[in-house]
mmCIF file of N, CA and C in Angstrom:
data_model
loop_
_atom_site.group_PDB
_atom_site.id
_atom_site.type_symbol
_atom_site.label_atom_id
_atom_site.label_comp_id
_atom_site.label_asym_id
_atom_site.label_seq_id
_atom_site.Cartn_x
_atom_site.Cartn_y
_atom_site.Cartn_z
ATOM 1 N N MET Y 1 58.944 266.591 86.006
ATOM 2 C CA MET Y 1 58.098 265.748 86.841
ATOM 3 C C MET Y 1 57.574 264.578 86.012
ATOM 4 N N PRO Y 2 57.636 263.323 86.539
ATOM 5 C CA PRO Y 2 57.200 262.168 85.758
ATOM 6 C C PRO Y 2 55.695 262.163 85.531
ATOM 7 N N GLN Y 3 55.308 261.620 84.397
ATOM 8 C CA GLN Y 3 53.894 261.471 84.044
ATOM 9 C C GLN Y 3 53.332 260.251 84.774
ATOM 10 N N ASN Y 4 52.190 260.425 85.451
ATOM 11 C CA ASN Y 4 51.543 259.311 86.139
ATOM 12 C C ASN Y 4 50.584 258.614 85.197
ATOM 13 N N ASN Y 5 50.431 257.316 85.371
ATOM 14 C CA ASN Y 5 49.474 256.538 84.587
ATOM 15 C C ASN Y 5 48.185 256.324 85.369
ATOM 16 N N TYR Y 6 47.876 257.226 86.268
ATOM 17 C CA TYR Y 6 46.673 257.143 87.082
ATOM 18 C C TYR Y 6 46.206 258.558 87.385
ATOM 19 N N PRO Y 7 44.929 258.705 87.739
ATOM 20 C CA PRO Y 7 44.420 260.040 88.042
ATOM 21 C C PRO Y 7 45.031 260.585 89.332
ATOM 22 N N VAL Y 8 45.287 261.879 89.360
ATOM 23 C CA VAL Y 8 45.870 262.526 90.533
ATOM 24 C C VAL Y 8 44.968 263.692 90.932
ATOM 25 N N PRO Y 9 44.487 263.706 92.183
ATOM 26 C CA PRO Y 9 43.610 264.787 92.610
ATOM 27 C C PRO Y 9 44.361 266.117 92.755
ATOM 28 N N GLU Y 10 43.617 267.201 92.693
ATOM 29 C CA GLU Y 10 44.218 268.533 92.818
ATOM 30 C C GLU Y 10 44.922 268.711 94.160
ATOM 31 N N ASN Y 11 44.417 268.093 95.197
ATOM 32 C CA ASN Y 11 44.985 268.243 96.537
ATOM 33 C C ASN Y 11 46.005 267.144 96.873
ATOM 34 N N GLU Y 12 46.610 266.556 95.872
ATOM 35 C CA GLU Y 12 47.495 265.400 96.065
ATOM 36 C C GLU Y 12 48.603 265.661 97.084
ATOM 37 N N MET Y 13 49.290 266.784 96.989
ATOM 38 C CA MET Y 13 50.401 267.036 97.904
ATOM 39 C C MET Y 13 49.897 267.145 99.343
ATOM 40 N N ASP Y 14 48.815 267.876 99.565
ATOM 41 C CA ASP Y 14 48.253 267.983 100.919
ATOM 42 C C ASP Y 14 47.809 266.619 101.434
ATOM 43 N N ARG Y 15 47.186 265.829 100.567
ATOM 44 C CA ARG Y 15 46.717 264.504 100.936
ATOM 45 C C ARG Y 15 47.890 263.623 101.376
ATOM 46 N N LEU Y 16 48.968 263.658 100.623
ATOM 47 C CA LEU Y 16 50.146 262.848 100.946
ATOM 48 C C LEU Y 16 50.828 263.316 102.230
ATOM 49 N N VAL Y 17 50.878 264.615 102.441
ATOM 50 C CA VAL Y 17 51.472 265.154 103.669
ATOM 51 C C VAL Y 17 50.659 264.707 104.875
ATOM 52 N N HIS Y 18 49.333 264.809 104.796
ATOM 53 C CA HIS Y 18 48.482 264.385 105.911
ATOM 54 C C HIS Y 18 48.631 262.892 106.180
ATOM 55 N N LEU Y 19 48.708 262.096 105.142
ATOM 56 C CA LEU Y 19 48.894 260.663 105.312
ATOM 57 C C LEU Y 19 50.239 260.369 105.981
ATOM 58 N N ALA Y 20 51.285 261.048 105.550
ATOM 59 C CA ALA Y 20 52.610 260.844 106.138
ATOM 60 C C ALA Y 20 52.639 261.271 107.607
ATOM 61 N N GLU Y 21 51.921 262.325 107.932
ATOM 62 C CA GLU Y 21 51.880 262.804 109.320
ATOM 63 C C GLU Y 21 51.237 261.796 110.264
ATOM 64 N N LEU Y 22 50.399 260.924 109.734
ATOM 65 C CA LEU Y 22 49.785 259.889 110.564
ATOM 66 C C LEU Y 22 50.809 258.853 111.029
ATOM 67 N N ASP Y 23 51.904 258.721 110.277
ATOM 68 C CA ASP Y 23 53.007 257.822 110.631
ATOM 69 C C ASP Y 23 52.502 256.416 110.962
ATOM 70 N N ILE Y 24 51.752 255.854 110.033
ATOM 71 C CA ILE Y 24 51.109 254.558 110.230
ATOM 72 C C ILE Y 24 52.016 253.422 109.761
ATOM 73 N N ASP Y 25 52.112 252.390 110.585
ATOM 74 C CA ASP Y 25 52.756 251.147 110.176
ATOM 75 C C ASP Y 25 51.654 250.284 109.573
ATOM 76 N N TYR Y 26 51.540 250.309 108.261
ATOM 77 C CA TYR Y 26 50.432 249.649 107.566
ATOM 78 C C TYR Y 26 50.311 248.172 107.900
ATOM 79 N N SER Y 27 51.426 247.516 108.124
ATOM 80 C CA SER Y 27 51.401 246.070 108.346
ATOM 81 C C SER Y 27 50.889 245.687 109.726
ATOM 82 N N SER Y 28 50.836 246.619 110.655
ATOM 83 C CA SER Y 28 50.475 246.245 112.021
ATOM 84 C C SER Y 28 49.047 246.613 112.425
ATOM 85 N N ILE Y 29 48.280 247.251 111.558
ATOM 86 C CA ILE Y 29 46.961 247.726 111.994
ATOM 87 C C ILE Y 29 45.791 246.933 111.409
ATOM 88 N N SER Y 30 46.057 245.949 110.594
ATOM 89 C CA SER Y 30 44.992 245.196 109.932
ATOM 90 C C SER Y 30 43.992 244.597 110.921
ATOM 91 N N GLU Y 31 44.464 244.064 112.013
ATOM 92 C CA GLU Y 31 43.583 243.441 113.005
ATOM 93 C C GLU Y 31 42.607 244.462 113.598
ATOM 94 N N ASN Y 32 43.013 245.727 113.664
ATOM 95 C CA ASN Y 32 42.155 246.776 114.222
ATOM 96 C C ASN Y 32 40.883 246.989 113.401
ATOM 97 N N PHE Y 33 40.920 246.680 112.119
ATOM 98 C CA PHE Y 33 39.794 246.940 111.234
ATOM 99 C C PHE Y 33 39.020 245.675 110.845
ATOM 100 N N LYS Y 34 39.387 244.557 111.426
ATOM 101 C CA LYS Y 34 38.774 243.276 111.045
ATOM 102 C C LYS Y 34 37.249 243.300 111.199
ATOM 103 N N ASP Y 35 36.760 243.724 112.344
ATOM 104 C CA ASP Y 35 35.309 243.743 112.576
ATOM 105 C C ASP Y 35 34.610 244.747 111.679
ATOM 106 N N LEU Y 36 35.232 245.889 111.454
ATOM 107 C CA LEU Y 36 34.628 246.926 110.614
ATOM 108 C C LEU Y 36 34.477 246.448 109.169
ATOM 109 N N THR Y 37 35.498 245.808 108.621
ATOM 110 C CA THR Y 37 35.399 245.332 107.239
ATOM 111 C C THR Y 37 34.400 244.182 107.120
ATOM 112 N N GLN Y 38 34.315 243.358 108.139
ATOM 113 C CA GLN Y 38 33.323 242.282 108.124
ATOM 114 C C GLN Y 38 31.912 242.870 108.158
ATOM 115 N N LEU Y 39 31.694 243.875 108.992
ATOM 116 C CA LEU Y 39 30.391 244.531 109.067
ATOM 117 C C LEU Y 39 30.057 245.236 107.756
ATOM 118 N N ALA Y 40 31.024 245.914 107.170
ATOM 119 C CA ALA Y 40 30.793 246.617 105.899
ATOM 120 C C ALA Y 40 30.388 245.639 104.805
ATOM 121 N N ALA Y 41 31.032 244.493 104.747
ATOM 122 C CA ALA Y 41 30.673 243.481 103.745
ATOM 123 C C ALA Y 41 29.254 242.972 103.972
ATOM 124 N N LYS Y 42 28.894 242.784 105.218
ATOM 125 C CA LYS Y 42 27.545 242.302 105.524
ATOM 126 C C LYS Y 42 26.498 243.350 105.158
ATOM 127 N N VAL Y 43 26.735 244.593 105.538
ATOM 128 C CA VAL Y 43 25.789 245.677 105.241
ATOM 129 C C VAL Y 43 25.644 245.892 103.740
ATOM 130 N N ALA Y 44 26.768 245.843 103.025
ATOM 131 C CA ALA Y 44 26.755 246.072 101.575
ATOM 132 C C ALA Y 44 26.407 244.813 100.789
ATOM 133 N N ASP Y 45 26.271 243.692 101.484
ATOM 134 C CA ASP Y 45 25.977 242.410 100.856
ATOM 135 C C ASP Y 45 27.004 242.067 99.778
ATOM 136 N N THR Y 46 28.284 242.185 100.165
ATOM 137 C CA THR Y 46 29.387 241.852 99.277
ATOM 138 C C THR Y 46 30.270 240.791 99.928
ATOM 139 N N GLU Y 47 31.038 240.116 99.116
ATOM 140 C CA GLU Y 47 31.954 239.106 99.630
ATOM 141 C C GLU Y 47 33.253 239.714 100.135
ATOM 142 N N ILE Y 48 33.579 240.904 99.639
ATOM 143 C CA ILE Y 48 34.868 241.542 99.941
ATOM 144 C C ILE Y 48 34.632 242.952 100.469
ATOM 145 N N SER Y 49 35.412 243.316 101.461
ATOM 146 C CA SER Y 49 35.419 244.679 101.981
ATOM 147 C C SER Y 49 36.853 245.040 102.329
ATOM 148 N N LEU Y 50 37.283 246.227 101.918
ATOM 149 C CA LEU Y 50 38.653 246.655 102.154
ATOM 150 C C LEU Y 50 38.700 248.076 102.697
ATOM 151 N N ILE Y 51 39.695 248.352 103.506
ATOM 152 C CA ILE Y 51 40.057 249.710 103.889
ATOM 153 C C ILE Y 51 41.458 249.920 103.354
ATOM 154 N N ASN Y 52 41.606 250.898 102.467
ATOM 155 C CA ASN Y 52 42.885 251.136 101.802
ATOM 156 C C ASN Y 52 43.375 252.551 102.049
ATOM 157 N N LEU Y 53 44.671 252.685 102.114
ATOM 158 C CA LEU Y 53 45.333 253.987 102.154
ATOM 159 C C LEU Y 53 46.233 254.063 100.929
ATOM 160 N N ILE Y 54 46.240 255.207 100.276
ATOM 161 C CA ILE Y 54 46.973 255.339 99.021
ATOM 162 C C ILE Y 54 48.048 256.399 99.172
ATOM 163 N N ASP Y 55 49.317 255.979 98.998
ATOM 164 C CA ASP Y 55 50.406 256.951 98.996
ATOM 165 C C ASP Y 55 50.774 257.264 97.554
ATOM 166 N N SER Y 56 51.947 257.771 97.327
ATOM 167 C CA SER Y 56 52.333 258.207 95.978
ATOM 168 C C SER Y 56 52.305 257.093 94.941
ATOM 169 N N TYR Y 57 52.668 255.886 95.342
ATOM 170 C CA TYR Y 57 52.814 254.804 94.375
ATOM 171 C C TYR Y 57 52.080 253.512 94.732
ATOM 172 N N THR Y 58 51.584 253.414 95.973
ATOM 173 C CA THR Y 58 51.063 252.146 96.450
ATOM 174 C C THR Y 58 49.715 252.300 97.137
ATOM 175 N N GLN Y 59 48.847 251.325 96.919
ATOM 176 C CA GLN Y 59 47.620 251.208 97.702
ATOM 177 C C GLN Y 59 47.901 250.172 98.779
ATOM 178 N N TRP Y 60 47.812 250.583 100.039
ATOM 179 C CA TRP Y 60 48.059 249.710 101.182
ATOM 180 C C TRP Y 60 46.726 249.287 101.765
ATOM 181 N N THR Y 61 46.490 247.997 101.869
ATOM 182 C CA THR Y 61 45.260 247.491 102.461
ATOM 183 C C THR Y 61 45.491 247.331 103.955
ATOM 184 N N VAL Y 62 44.782 248.154 104.730
ATOM 185 C CA VAL Y 62 44.960 248.141 106.184
ATOM 186 C C VAL Y 62 43.800 247.451 106.893
ATOM 187 N N GLY Y 63 42.788 247.108 106.150
ATOM 188 C CA GLY Y 63 41.665 246.351 106.684
ATOM 189 C C GLY Y 63 41.085 245.506 105.558
ATOM 190 N N LYS Y 64 40.783 244.252 105.839
ATOM 191 C CA LYS Y 64 40.302 243.390 104.755
ATOM 192 C C LYS Y 64 39.360 242.324 105.274
ATOM 193 N N HIS Y 65 38.435 241.980 104.406
ATOM 194 C CA HIS Y 65 37.515 240.870 104.658
ATOM 195 C C HIS Y 65 37.248 240.204 103.310
ATOM 196 N N GLY Y 66 37.434 238.906 103.238
ATOM 197 C CA GLY Y 66 37.091 238.149 102.048
ATOM 198 C C GLY Y 66 38.169 238.054 100.991
ATOM 199 N N ILE Y 67 39.317 238.655 101.231
ATOM 200 C CA ILE Y 67 40.420 238.587 100.265
ATOM 201 C C ILE Y 67 41.731 238.811 101.016
ATOM 202 N N ASP Y 68 42.757 238.094 100.623
ATOM 203 C CA ASP Y 68 44.065 238.268 101.240
ATOM 204 C C ASP Y 68 44.884 239.217 100.375
ATOM 205 N N LEU Y 69 44.839 240.479 100.710
ATOM 206 C CA LEU Y 69 45.512 241.515 99.930
ATOM 207 C C LEU Y 69 46.191 242.472 100.891
ATOM 208 N N ASN Y 70 47.461 242.751 100.668
ATOM 209 C CA ASN Y 70 48.186 243.678 101.531
ATOM 210 C C ASN Y 70 48.537 244.980 100.823
ATOM 211 N N GLN Y 71 48.832 244.891 99.540
ATOM 212 C CA GLN Y 71 49.185 246.090 98.790
ATOM 213 C C GLN Y 71 49.102 245.807 97.306
ATOM 214 N N MET Y 72 49.041 246.872 96.529
ATOM 215 C CA MET Y 72 49.140 246.784 95.078
ATOM 216 C C MET Y 72 49.607 248.139 94.581
ATOM 217 N N THR Y 73 50.061 248.183 93.364
ATOM 218 C CA THR Y 73 50.482 249.473 92.834
ATOM 219 C C THR Y 73 49.268 250.377 92.704
ATOM 220 N N ARG Y 74 49.489 251.629 92.917
ATOM 221 C CA ARG Y 74 48.400 252.597 92.814
ATOM 222 C C ARG Y 74 47.777 252.562 91.427
ATOM 223 N N GLU Y 75 48.625 252.401 90.442
ATOM 224 C CA GLU Y 75 48.180 252.365 89.058
ATOM 225 C C GLU Y 75 47.157 251.260 88.804
ATOM 226 N N GLU Y 76 47.277 250.140 89.504
ATOM 227 C CA GLU Y 76 46.378 249.000 89.310
ATOM 228 C C GLU Y 76 45.130 249.077 90.179
ATOM 229 N N SER Y 77 45.096 249.980 91.132
ATOM 230 C CA SER Y 77 44.010 249.970 92.114
ATOM 231 C C SER Y 77 42.737 250.647 91.613
ATOM 232 N N VAL Y 78 41.635 250.162 92.107
ATOM 233 C CA VAL Y 78 40.341 250.784 91.848
ATOM 234 C C VAL Y 78 40.201 252.036 92.722
ATOM 235 N N CYS Y 79 40.719 251.951 93.918
ATOM 236 C CA CYS Y 79 40.533 253.031 94.887
ATOM 237 C C CYS Y 79 41.213 254.342 94.491
ATOM 238 N N GLN Y 80 42.142 254.292 93.575
ATOM 239 C CA GLN Y 80 42.754 255.539 93.120
ATOM 240 C C GLN Y 80 41.697 256.484 92.560
ATOM 241 N N HIS Y 81 40.611 255.938 92.058
ATOM 242 C CA HIS Y 81 39.536 256.757 91.499
ATOM 243 C C HIS Y 81 38.657 257.360 92.585
ATOM 244 N N THR Y 82 38.594 256.726 93.747
ATOM 245 C CA THR Y 82 37.752 257.245 94.826
ATOM 246 C C THR Y 82 38.299 258.535 95.405
ATOM 247 N N ILE Y 83 39.601 258.725 95.346
ATOM 248 C CA ILE Y 83 40.199 259.943 95.917
ATOM 249 C C ILE Y 83 40.118 261.129 94.971
ATOM 250 N N MET Y 84 39.524 260.927 93.814
ATOM 251 C CA MET Y 84 39.411 262.006 92.826
ATOM 252 C C MET Y 84 38.220 262.919 93.094
ATOM 253 N N SER Y 85 37.333 262.532 93.973
ATOM 254 C CA SER Y 85 36.115 263.297 94.179
ATOM 255 C C SER Y 85 35.620 263.122 95.606
ATOM 256 N N ASP Y 86 34.809 264.052 96.047
ATOM 257 C CA ASP Y 86 34.153 263.918 97.339
ATOM 258 C C ASP Y 86 32.885 263.084 97.231
ATOM 259 N N GLU Y 87 32.501 262.774 96.020
ATOM 260 C CA GLU Y 87 31.286 261.991 95.772
ATOM 261 C C GLU Y 87 31.585 260.494 95.893
ATOM 262 N N GLN Y 88 30.533 259.724 96.082
ATOM 263 C CA GLN Y 88 30.653 258.267 96.139
ATOM 264 C C GLN Y 88 31.121 257.737 94.790
ATOM 265 N N PHE Y 89 31.981 256.743 94.817
ATOM 266 C CA PHE Y 89 32.450 256.092 93.598
ATOM 267 C C PHE Y 89 32.143 254.609 93.725
ATOM 268 N N GLU Y 90 31.391 254.090 92.793
ATOM 269 C CA GLU Y 90 30.993 252.687 92.849
ATOM 270 C C GLU Y 90 31.142 252.061 91.468
ATOM 271 N N VAL Y 91 31.662 250.843 91.453
ATOM 272 C CA VAL Y 91 31.742 250.060 90.228
ATOM 273 C C VAL Y 91 30.934 248.794 90.480
ATOM 274 N N ALA Y 92 29.843 248.653 89.765
ATOM 275 C CA ALA Y 92 28.941 247.520 89.998
ATOM 276 C C ALA Y 92 29.568 246.181 89.609
ATOM 277 N N ASP Y 93 30.326 246.163 88.516
ATOM 278 C CA ASP Y 93 30.923 244.918 88.035
ATOM 279 C C ASP Y 93 32.278 245.237 87.426
ATOM 280 N N LEU Y 94 33.347 244.914 88.143
ATOM 281 C CA LEU Y 94 34.704 245.224 87.667
ATOM 282 C C LEU Y 94 35.009 244.572 86.322
ATOM 283 N N SER Y 95 34.456 243.393 86.083
ATOM 284 C CA SER Y 95 34.746 242.674 84.841
ATOM 285 C C SER Y 95 34.131 243.359 83.623
ATOM 286 N N ARG Y 96 33.143 244.212 83.823
ATOM 287 C CA ARG Y 96 32.480 244.897 82.704
ATOM 288 C C ARG Y 96 32.948 246.332 82.519
ATOM 289 N N ASP Y 97 33.805 246.807 83.399
ATOM 290 C CA ASP Y 97 34.311 248.175 83.318
ATOM 291 C C ASP Y 97 35.725 248.126 82.729
ATOM 292 N N GLU Y 98 35.910 248.711 81.551
ATOM 293 C CA GLU Y 98 37.208 248.559 80.873
ATOM 294 C C GLU Y 98 38.361 249.210 81.618
ATOM 295 N N ARG Y 99 38.094 250.099 82.578
ATOM 296 C CA ARG Y 99 39.179 250.657 83.390
ATOM 297 C C ARG Y 99 39.773 249.604 84.309
ATOM 298 N N PHE Y 100 38.974 248.590 84.665
ATOM 299 C CA PHE Y 100 39.388 247.644 85.689
ATOM 300 C C PHE Y 100 39.388 246.186 85.270
ATOM 301 N N ASN Y 101 38.779 245.838 84.170
ATOM 302 C CA ASN Y 101 38.657 244.414 83.834
ATOM 303 C C ASN Y 101 40.009 243.741 83.629
ATOM 304 N N LYS Y 102 41.046 244.480 83.278
ATOM 305 C CA LYS Y 102 42.371 243.872 83.142
ATOM 306 C C LYS Y 102 42.977 243.518 84.491
ATOM 307 N N ILE Y 103 42.496 244.152 85.548
ATOM 308 C CA ILE Y 103 42.993 243.894 86.892
ATOM 309 C C ILE Y 103 42.531 242.538 87.389
ATOM 310 N N ILE Y 104 41.295 242.171 87.055
ATOM 311 C CA ILE Y 104 40.733 240.957 87.639
ATOM 312 C C ILE Y 104 40.815 239.746 86.717
ATOM 313 N N THR Y 105 41.343 239.908 85.522
ATOM 314 C CA THR Y 105 41.433 238.765 84.607
ATOM 315 C C THR Y 105 42.774 238.095 84.689
#
């Protein structure tokens, strides 16, 4: 089995099976989440809000506000860390966190 360069949750296989069962066309649902991401950005007082789904290798952005992003490799994504726990995951400043500062520079 290949070594991943990103964290993998214990329930990874179940998570991927459930995601696949949804049979989502990622490219066609962005408009459905437009208002939700705009509201989330306003409530959180941020310029950017995203709804992402993560499969084995890719983070798919299915809802976005403030940034034109459709996908990125899972390895490069911040959200790969959110699926590691049931707890909230927050990064106050990506440029100051060495896990992510290479992503935004």
